[in-house]
Short mmCIF file of C-alpha atoms in Angstrom, two decimals:
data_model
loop_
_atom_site.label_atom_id
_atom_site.label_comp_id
_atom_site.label_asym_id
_atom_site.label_seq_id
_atom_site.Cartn_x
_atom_site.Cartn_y
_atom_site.Cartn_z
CA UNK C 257 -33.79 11.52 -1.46
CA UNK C 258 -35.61 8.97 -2.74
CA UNK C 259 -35.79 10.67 -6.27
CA UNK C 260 -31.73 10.63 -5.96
CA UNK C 261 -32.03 6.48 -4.69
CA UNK C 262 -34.12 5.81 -8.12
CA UNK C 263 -31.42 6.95 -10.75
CA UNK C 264 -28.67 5.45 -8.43
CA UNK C 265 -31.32 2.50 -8.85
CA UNK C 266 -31.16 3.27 -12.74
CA UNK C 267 -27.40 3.77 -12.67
CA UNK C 268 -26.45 0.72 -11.10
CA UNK C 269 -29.00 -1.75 -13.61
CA UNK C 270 -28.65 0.49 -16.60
CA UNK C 271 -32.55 0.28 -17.39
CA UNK C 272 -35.60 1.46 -15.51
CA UNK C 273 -37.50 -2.12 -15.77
CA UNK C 274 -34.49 -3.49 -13.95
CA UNK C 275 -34.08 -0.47 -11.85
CA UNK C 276 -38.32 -1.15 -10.79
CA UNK C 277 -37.16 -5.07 -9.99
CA UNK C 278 -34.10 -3.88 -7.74
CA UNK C 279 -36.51 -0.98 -5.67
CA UNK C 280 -40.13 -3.15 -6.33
CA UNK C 281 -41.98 -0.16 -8.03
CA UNK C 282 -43.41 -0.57 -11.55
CA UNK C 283 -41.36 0.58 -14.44
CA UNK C 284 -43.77 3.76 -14.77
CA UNK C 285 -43.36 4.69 -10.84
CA UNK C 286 -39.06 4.94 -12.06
CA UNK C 287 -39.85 6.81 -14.31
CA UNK C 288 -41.81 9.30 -12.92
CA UNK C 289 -39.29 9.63 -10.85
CA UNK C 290 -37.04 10.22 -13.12
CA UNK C 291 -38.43 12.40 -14.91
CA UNK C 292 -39.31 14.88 -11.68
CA UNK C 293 -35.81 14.90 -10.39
CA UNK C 294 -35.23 16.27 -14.47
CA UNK C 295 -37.71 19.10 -13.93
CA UNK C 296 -36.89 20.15 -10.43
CA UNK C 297 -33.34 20.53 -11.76
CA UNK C 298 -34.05 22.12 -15.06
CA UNK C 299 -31.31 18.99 -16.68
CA UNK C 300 -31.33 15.25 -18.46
CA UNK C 301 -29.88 13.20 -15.89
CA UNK C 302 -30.40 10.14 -18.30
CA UNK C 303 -29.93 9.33 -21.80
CA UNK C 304 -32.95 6.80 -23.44
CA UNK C 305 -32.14 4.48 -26.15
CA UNK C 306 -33.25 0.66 -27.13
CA UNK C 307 -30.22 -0.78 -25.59
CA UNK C 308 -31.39 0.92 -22.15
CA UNK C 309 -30.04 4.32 -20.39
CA UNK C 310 -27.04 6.14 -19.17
CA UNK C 311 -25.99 8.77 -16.99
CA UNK C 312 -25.44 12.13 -18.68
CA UNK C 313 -22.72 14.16 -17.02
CA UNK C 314 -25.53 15.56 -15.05
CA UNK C 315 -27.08 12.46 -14.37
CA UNK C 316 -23.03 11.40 -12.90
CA UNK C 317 -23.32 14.36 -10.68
CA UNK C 318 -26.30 13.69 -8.90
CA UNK C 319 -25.58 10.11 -8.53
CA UNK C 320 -22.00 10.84 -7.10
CA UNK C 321 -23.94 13.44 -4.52
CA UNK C 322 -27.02 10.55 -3.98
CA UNK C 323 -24.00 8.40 -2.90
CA UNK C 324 -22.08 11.36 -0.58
CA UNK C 325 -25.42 11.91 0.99
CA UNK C 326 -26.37 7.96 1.75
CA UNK C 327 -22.88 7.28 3.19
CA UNK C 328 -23.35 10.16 5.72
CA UNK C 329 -26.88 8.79 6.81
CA UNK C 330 -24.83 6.03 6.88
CA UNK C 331 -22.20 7.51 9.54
CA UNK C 332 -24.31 9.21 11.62
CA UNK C 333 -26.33 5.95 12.03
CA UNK C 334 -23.68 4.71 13.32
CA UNK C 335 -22.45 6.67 15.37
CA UNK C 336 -26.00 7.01 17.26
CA UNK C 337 -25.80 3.29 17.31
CA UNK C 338 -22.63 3.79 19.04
CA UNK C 339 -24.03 6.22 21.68
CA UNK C 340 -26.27 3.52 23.00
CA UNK C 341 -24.25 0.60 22.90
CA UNK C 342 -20.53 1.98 23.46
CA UNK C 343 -19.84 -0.38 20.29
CA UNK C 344 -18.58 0.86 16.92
CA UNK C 345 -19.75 -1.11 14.05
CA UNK C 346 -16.90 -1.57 11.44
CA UNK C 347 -18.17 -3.33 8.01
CA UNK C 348 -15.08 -4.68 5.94
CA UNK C 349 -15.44 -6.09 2.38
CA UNK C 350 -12.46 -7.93 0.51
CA UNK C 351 -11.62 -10.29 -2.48
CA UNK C 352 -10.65 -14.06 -1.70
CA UNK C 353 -7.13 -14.21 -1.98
CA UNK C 354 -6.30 -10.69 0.05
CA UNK C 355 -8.55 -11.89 2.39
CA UNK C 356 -6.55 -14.53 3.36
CA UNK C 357 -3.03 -13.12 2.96
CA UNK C 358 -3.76 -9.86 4.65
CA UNK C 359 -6.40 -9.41 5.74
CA UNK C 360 -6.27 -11.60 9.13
CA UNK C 361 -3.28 -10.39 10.83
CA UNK C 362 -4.71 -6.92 10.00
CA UNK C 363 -8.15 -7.72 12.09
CA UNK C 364 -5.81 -9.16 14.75
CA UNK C 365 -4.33 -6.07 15.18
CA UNK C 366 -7.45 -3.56 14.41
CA UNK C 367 -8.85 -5.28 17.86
CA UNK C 368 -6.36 -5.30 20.05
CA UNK C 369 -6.51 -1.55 19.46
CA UNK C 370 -10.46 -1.46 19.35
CA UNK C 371 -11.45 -4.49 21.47
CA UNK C 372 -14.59 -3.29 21.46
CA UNK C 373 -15.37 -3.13 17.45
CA UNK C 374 -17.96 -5.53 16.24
CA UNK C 375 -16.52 -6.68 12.73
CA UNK C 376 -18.39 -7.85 9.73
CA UNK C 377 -16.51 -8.71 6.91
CA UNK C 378 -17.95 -9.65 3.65
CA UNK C 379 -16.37 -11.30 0.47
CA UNK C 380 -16.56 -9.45 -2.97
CA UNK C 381 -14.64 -8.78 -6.28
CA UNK C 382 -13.79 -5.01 -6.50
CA UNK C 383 -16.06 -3.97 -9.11
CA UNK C 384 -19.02 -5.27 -6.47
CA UNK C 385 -17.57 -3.60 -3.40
CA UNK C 386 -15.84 -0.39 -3.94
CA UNK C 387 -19.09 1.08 -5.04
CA UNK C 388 -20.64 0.00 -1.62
CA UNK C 389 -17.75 2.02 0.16
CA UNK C 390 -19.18 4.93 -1.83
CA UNK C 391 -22.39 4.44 -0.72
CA UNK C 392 -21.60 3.96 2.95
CA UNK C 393 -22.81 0.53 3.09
CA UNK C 394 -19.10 -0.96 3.85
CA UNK C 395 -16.30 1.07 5.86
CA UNK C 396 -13.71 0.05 3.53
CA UNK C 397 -12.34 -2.59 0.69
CA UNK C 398 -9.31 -4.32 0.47
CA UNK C 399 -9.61 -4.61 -3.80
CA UNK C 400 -7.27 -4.50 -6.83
CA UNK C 401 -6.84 -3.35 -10.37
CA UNK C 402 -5.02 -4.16 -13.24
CA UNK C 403 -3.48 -1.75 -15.56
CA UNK C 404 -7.06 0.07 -15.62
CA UNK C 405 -8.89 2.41 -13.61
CA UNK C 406 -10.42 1.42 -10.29
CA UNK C 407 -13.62 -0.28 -11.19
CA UNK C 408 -15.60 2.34 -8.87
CA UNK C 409 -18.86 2.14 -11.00
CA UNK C 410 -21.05 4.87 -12.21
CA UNK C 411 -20.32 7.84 -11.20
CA UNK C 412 -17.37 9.91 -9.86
CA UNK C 413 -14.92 8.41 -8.15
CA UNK C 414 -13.16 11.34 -5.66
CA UNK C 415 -15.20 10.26 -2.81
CA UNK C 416 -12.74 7.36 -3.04
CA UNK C 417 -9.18 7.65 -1.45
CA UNK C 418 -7.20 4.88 -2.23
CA UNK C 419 -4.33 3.94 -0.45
CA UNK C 420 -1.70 1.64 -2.41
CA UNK C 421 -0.77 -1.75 -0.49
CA UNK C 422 0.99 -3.69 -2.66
CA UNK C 423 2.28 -4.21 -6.72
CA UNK C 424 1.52 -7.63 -7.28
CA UNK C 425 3.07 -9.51 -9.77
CA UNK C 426 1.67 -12.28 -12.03
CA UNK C 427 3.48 -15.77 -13.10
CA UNK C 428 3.62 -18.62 -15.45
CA UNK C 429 2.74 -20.96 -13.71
CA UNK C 430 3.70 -24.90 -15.33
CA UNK C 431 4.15 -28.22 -13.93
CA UNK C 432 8.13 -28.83 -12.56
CA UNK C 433 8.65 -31.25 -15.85
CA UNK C 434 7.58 -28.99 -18.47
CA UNK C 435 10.59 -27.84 -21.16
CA UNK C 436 9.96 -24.07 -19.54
CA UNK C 437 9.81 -24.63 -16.23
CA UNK C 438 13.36 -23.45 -14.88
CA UNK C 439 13.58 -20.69 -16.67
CA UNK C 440 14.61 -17.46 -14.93
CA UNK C 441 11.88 -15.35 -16.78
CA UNK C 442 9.40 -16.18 -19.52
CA UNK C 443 8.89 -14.00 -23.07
CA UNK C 444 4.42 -14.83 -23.18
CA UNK C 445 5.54 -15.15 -26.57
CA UNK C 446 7.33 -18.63 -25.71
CA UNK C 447 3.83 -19.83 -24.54
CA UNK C 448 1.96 -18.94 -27.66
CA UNK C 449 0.89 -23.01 -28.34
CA UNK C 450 0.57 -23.53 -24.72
CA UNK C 451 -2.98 -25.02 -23.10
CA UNK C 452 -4.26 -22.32 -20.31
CA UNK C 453 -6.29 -22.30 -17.29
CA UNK C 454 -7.86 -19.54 -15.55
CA UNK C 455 -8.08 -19.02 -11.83
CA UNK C 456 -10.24 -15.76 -12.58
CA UNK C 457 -12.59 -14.82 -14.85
CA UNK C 458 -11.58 -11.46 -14.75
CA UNK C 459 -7.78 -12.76 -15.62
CA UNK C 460 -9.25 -14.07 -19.21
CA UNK C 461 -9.16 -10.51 -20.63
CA UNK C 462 -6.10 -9.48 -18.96
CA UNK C 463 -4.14 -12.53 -20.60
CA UNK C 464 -5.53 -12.14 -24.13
CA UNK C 465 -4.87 -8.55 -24.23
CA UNK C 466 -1.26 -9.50 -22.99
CA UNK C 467 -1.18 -12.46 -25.53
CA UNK C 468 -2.24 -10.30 -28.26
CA UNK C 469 0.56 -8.01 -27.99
CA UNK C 470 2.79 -11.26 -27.90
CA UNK C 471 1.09 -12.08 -31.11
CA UNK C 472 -1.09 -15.17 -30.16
CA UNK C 473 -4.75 -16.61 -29.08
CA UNK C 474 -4.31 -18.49 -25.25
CA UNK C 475 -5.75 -21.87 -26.06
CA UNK C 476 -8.04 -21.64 -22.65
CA UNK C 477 -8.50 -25.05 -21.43
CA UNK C 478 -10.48 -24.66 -18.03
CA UNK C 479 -11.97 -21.45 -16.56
CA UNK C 480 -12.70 -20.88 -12.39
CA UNK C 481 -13.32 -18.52 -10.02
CA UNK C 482 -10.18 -19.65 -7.23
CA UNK C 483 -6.15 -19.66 -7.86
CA UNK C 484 -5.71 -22.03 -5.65
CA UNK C 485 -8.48 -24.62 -7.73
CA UNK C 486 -6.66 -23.49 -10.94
CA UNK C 487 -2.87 -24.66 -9.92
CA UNK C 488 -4.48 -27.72 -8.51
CA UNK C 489 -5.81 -28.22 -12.78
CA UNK C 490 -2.02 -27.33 -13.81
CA UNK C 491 -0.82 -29.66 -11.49
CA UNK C 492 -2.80 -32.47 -13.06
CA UNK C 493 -2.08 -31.62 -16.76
CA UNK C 494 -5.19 -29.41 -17.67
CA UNK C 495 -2.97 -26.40 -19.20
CA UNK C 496 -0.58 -23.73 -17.37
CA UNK C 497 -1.87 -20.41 -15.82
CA UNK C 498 -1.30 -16.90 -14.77
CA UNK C 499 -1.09 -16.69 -11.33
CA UNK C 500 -0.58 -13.38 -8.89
CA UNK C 501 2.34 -13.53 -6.52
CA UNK C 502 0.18 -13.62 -3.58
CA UNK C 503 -1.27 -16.75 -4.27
CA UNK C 504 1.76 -18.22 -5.04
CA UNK C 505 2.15 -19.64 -0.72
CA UNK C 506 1.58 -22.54 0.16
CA UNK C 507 3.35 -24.57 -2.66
CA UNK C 508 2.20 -27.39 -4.37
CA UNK C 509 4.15 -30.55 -4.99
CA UNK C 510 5.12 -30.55 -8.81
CA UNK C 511 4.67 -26.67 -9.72
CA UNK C 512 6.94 -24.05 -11.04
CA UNK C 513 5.98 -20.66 -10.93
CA UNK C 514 8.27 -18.10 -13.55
CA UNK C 515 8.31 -14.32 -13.69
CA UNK C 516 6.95 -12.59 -17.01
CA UNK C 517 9.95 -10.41 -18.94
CA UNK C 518 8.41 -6.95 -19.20
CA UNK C 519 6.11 -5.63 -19.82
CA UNK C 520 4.86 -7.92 -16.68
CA UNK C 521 1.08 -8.00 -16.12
CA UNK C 522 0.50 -6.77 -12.41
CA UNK C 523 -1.88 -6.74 -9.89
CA UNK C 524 -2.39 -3.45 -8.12
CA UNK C 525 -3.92 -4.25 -4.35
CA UNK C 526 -4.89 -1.24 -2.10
CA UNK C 527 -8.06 0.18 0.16
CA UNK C 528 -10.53 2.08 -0.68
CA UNK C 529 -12.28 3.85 2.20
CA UNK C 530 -14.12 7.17 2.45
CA UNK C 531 -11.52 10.17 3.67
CA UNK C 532 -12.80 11.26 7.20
CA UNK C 533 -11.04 12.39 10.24
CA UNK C 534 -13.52 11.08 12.92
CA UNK C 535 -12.87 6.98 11.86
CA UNK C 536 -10.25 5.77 13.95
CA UNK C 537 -11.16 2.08 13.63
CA UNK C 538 -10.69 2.51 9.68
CA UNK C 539 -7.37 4.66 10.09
CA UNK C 540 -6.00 1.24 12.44
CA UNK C 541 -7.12 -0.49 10.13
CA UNK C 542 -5.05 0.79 7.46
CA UNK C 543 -2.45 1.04 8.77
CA UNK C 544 -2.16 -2.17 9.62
CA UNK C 545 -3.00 -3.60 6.66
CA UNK C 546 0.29 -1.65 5.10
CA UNK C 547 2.41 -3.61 7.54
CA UNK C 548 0.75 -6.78 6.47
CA UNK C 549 1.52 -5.29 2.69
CA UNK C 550 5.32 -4.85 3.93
CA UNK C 551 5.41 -7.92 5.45
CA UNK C 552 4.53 -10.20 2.43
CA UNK C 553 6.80 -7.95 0.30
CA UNK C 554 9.88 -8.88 2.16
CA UNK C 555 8.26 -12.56 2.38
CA UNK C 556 8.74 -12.76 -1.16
#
């Protein structure tokens, strides 16, 4: 076990010097470690090079088992904790904006079933939490991808099952007096010599891979990290933005928000939670997060 922690260690900061940092060993102790996980199982399990290492396809095998075997440690934790204290433990992670369109009502409803669930949420982007559902250290993520794979991390993925929520649009979004802002749908093409701000980081590559196919370089004018921030800088005059449907509610005085003609980007929100058949608290929670998903849908 604690050879298999190391190259998830190694995995994770893609060098042994930042793998020794993360666990507090010395560089040498990692890869020692390393290197007797390699004999015990007759196979590389990592590739060496200047820029650092990688997983060979063994290496992604034992990680992917390092992580199956943590999350059950994980479990039955758990569920000893629960034979003492008649209290199950129920650790949810989530990014901003499904957090607070869905995530709420879905709580709400996850105790009135379980009144006796102690919650603890945290808040994470989806390339930061789906691989601590893996490893057992969170229940399950509310997360999202665009039109690429789930960003699950190093490692295999089918530990994963990931239950679609909701296709989520994105918009042009433009102050009420610009020339564009009525229209019924907008070519990106049309907003080739337009300023733009972004209310994600991650929303940066999505729109220049989008422009490029439209032919054009987005201008970017202001970056952040919140939607809500980023219509408050269109609102003012900074530049126009991309903007998912979700986080279209509340309005703001003096904004238009316009569909994209096709192809439109979108916004793919689901959870990701380990398949068992002993979590009740995580199947009630699912479930009611799909009527939250419903709900918004028909809110639209």
């Amino acid at each position: 076990m604690q050879r298999l922690r190391v190259l998830r260690a190694v995995a994770e900061h893609g060098s042994f010097n930042r793998a020794a940092t993360a666990l507090r060993l010395t560089p040498s102790a990692v890869s020692q470690q390393v290197a007797a996980l390699e004999r015990g199982l007759g196979a590389q399990v990592v590739a060496r090079s200047t820029r650092g290492v990688t997983l060979t396809r063994a290496g992604q095998i034992m990680v992917g088992a390092a992580e199956t075997v943590a999350a059950e440690l994980e479990h039955a934790q758990q569920q000893v904790a629960q034979l003492s204290t008649g209290r199950t433990q129920l650790t949810v992670a989530t990014f901003t904006s499904g957090g607070r369109l869905l995530l709420p009502a879905a709580l709400a409803r996850l105790m009135a079933v379980h009144p006796r669930t102690v919650l603890h949420v945290r808040e994470g982007e989806p390339e930061d939490t789906l691989p601590l559902v893996r490893q057992g250290a969170v229940d399950l993520a509310l997360a999202y991808h665009f039109d690429g794979p789930l960003p699950v991390g190093p490692g295999p993925s089918s530990s994963l099952e990931w239950t679609p929520l909701l296709e989520d649009p994105l918009h042009v979004v433009l102050p009420q007096g610009h020339r564009l802002a009525h229209r019924d749908a907008l070519d990106l093409a049309e907003l080739a010599a337009e300023p733009w701000v972004l209310g994600c980081l991650k929303t940066e590559t999505y729109l220049r891979r989008y422009a490029e196919r439209a032919g054009f370089d987005p201008d970017v004018r202001g970056t952040t990290t919140d939607y809500f921030f980023a219509r408050s800088l269109v609102a003012v005059g900074v530049g126009i933005s991309l903007i998912p449907s979700i986080v279209l509610a509340p309005e703001i005085p003096g904004l238009c928000a316009v569909p994209i003609k096709s192809p439109t980007p979108i916004r793919h929100i689901g959870v990701a939670a380990i398949s068992r058949s002993d979590r009740p608290h995580v199947t009630t929670l699912i479930h009611a997060l799909r009527e939250q998903a419903i709900q918004q849908h028909k809110g639209r």
